[in-house]
Amino acid sequence: KQAYVQIVNRSKCNLVVKFSGKKFYNLDVKAMNKNFILVDKGNYKLTTMVCDAKYDTAKGINKDITISLNSR
């Protein structure tokens, strides 16, 4: 029913990753660190700002995943 989502932040900026779907979640990830959240399985739009770069993607989360975010 739930899936583990780990966000690895490889940038020098703190992130707030927003999950929008049938439920809504926010996950804080400190610079050069990682964090995780348990979400209900389903389709989500993930958005954040990695320093000055916008990150925006759609993900079908049906199993445990890891997402790495880098700054350029």
Short mmCIF file of C-alpha atoms in Angstrom, two decimals:
data_model
loop_
_atom_site.label_atom_id
_atom_site.label_comp_id
_atom_site.label_asym_id
_atom_site.label_seq_id
_atom_site.Cartn_x
_atom_site.Cartn_y
_atom_site.Cartn_z
CA LYS A 1 0.00 0.00 0.00
CA GLN A 2 2.94 2.35 0.68
CA ALA A 3 6.32 2.92 -0.91
CA TYR A 4 9.58 4.31 0.46
CA VAL A 5 10.95 7.28 -1.50
CA GLN A 6 14.49 8.42 -0.73
CA ILE A 7 15.69 11.79 -2.04
CA VAL A 8 19.47 12.25 -2.27
CA ASN A 9 20.40 15.95 -2.42
CA ARG A 10 23.81 16.37 -4.03
CA SER A 11 23.50 20.16 -4.27
CA LYS A 12 24.72 22.86 -1.89
CA CYS A 13 21.15 24.11 -1.35
CA ASN A 14 18.44 22.91 1.02
CA LEU A 15 15.39 21.45 -0.73
CA VAL A 16 11.69 21.10 -0.05
CA VAL A 17 10.38 18.40 -2.39
CA LYS A 18 6.62 18.60 -2.95
CA PHE A 19 4.68 15.46 -3.88
CA SER A 20 1.27 16.17 -5.44
CA GLY A 21 -1.14 13.34 -6.19
CA LYS A 22 -4.06 11.69 -4.44
CA LYS A 23 -2.32 12.90 -1.30
CA PHE A 24 0.15 15.75 -0.76
CA TYR A 25 3.51 15.53 0.98
CA ASN A 26 6.46 17.87 1.58
CA LEU A 27 9.92 16.49 2.31
CA ASP A 28 12.80 18.66 3.57
CA VAL A 29 16.26 17.57 2.43
CA LYS A 30 19.32 19.40 3.72
CA ALA A 31 22.20 20.32 1.39
CA MET A 32 24.54 17.39 0.62
CA ASN A 33 22.29 15.02 2.54
CA LYS A 34 19.38 12.63 2.08
CA ASN A 35 15.96 12.02 3.55
CA PHE A 36 13.05 9.64 2.96
CA ILE A 37 9.28 9.52 3.17
CA LEU A 38 6.61 6.82 3.02
CA VAL A 39 3.91 7.70 0.49
CA ASP A 40 0.76 5.93 -0.64
CA LYS A 41 1.45 4.19 -3.94
CA GLY A 42 0.19 6.08 -6.99
CA ASN A 43 1.05 8.81 -9.49
CA TYR A 44 2.67 11.99 -8.25
CA LYS A 45 4.07 15.22 -9.59
CA LEU A 46 7.34 16.06 -7.83
CA THR A 47 8.54 19.66 -7.77
CA THR A 48 11.36 21.53 -6.06
CA MET A 49 14.01 24.15 -6.70
CA VAL A 50 17.57 22.80 -6.79
CA CYS A 51 19.39 26.06 -6.04
CA ASP A 52 18.09 28.20 -8.97
CA ALA A 53 17.02 25.29 -11.21
CA LYS A 54 13.42 24.09 -11.27
CA TYR A 55 12.88 20.34 -10.95
CA ASP A 56 9.49 19.10 -12.10
CA THR A 57 8.66 15.49 -12.99
CA ALA A 58 5.80 13.01 -12.97
CA LYS A 59 6.45 9.67 -11.27
CA GLY A 60 4.41 6.54 -10.89
CA ILE A 61 5.44 5.38 -7.43
CA ASN A 62 4.51 1.73 -7.09
CA LYS A 63 7.66 0.44 -5.37
CA ASP A 64 10.53 1.77 -3.25
CA ILE A 65 12.71 4.25 -5.20
CA THR A 66 15.68 6.57 -4.77
CA ILE A 67 15.91 9.90 -6.61
CA SER A 68 19.21 11.82 -6.76
CA LEU A 69 19.16 15.55 -7.42
CA ASN A 70 22.27 17.48 -8.46
CA SER A 71 22.94 21.17 -9.10
CA ARG A 72 24.72 22.13 -12.30
#
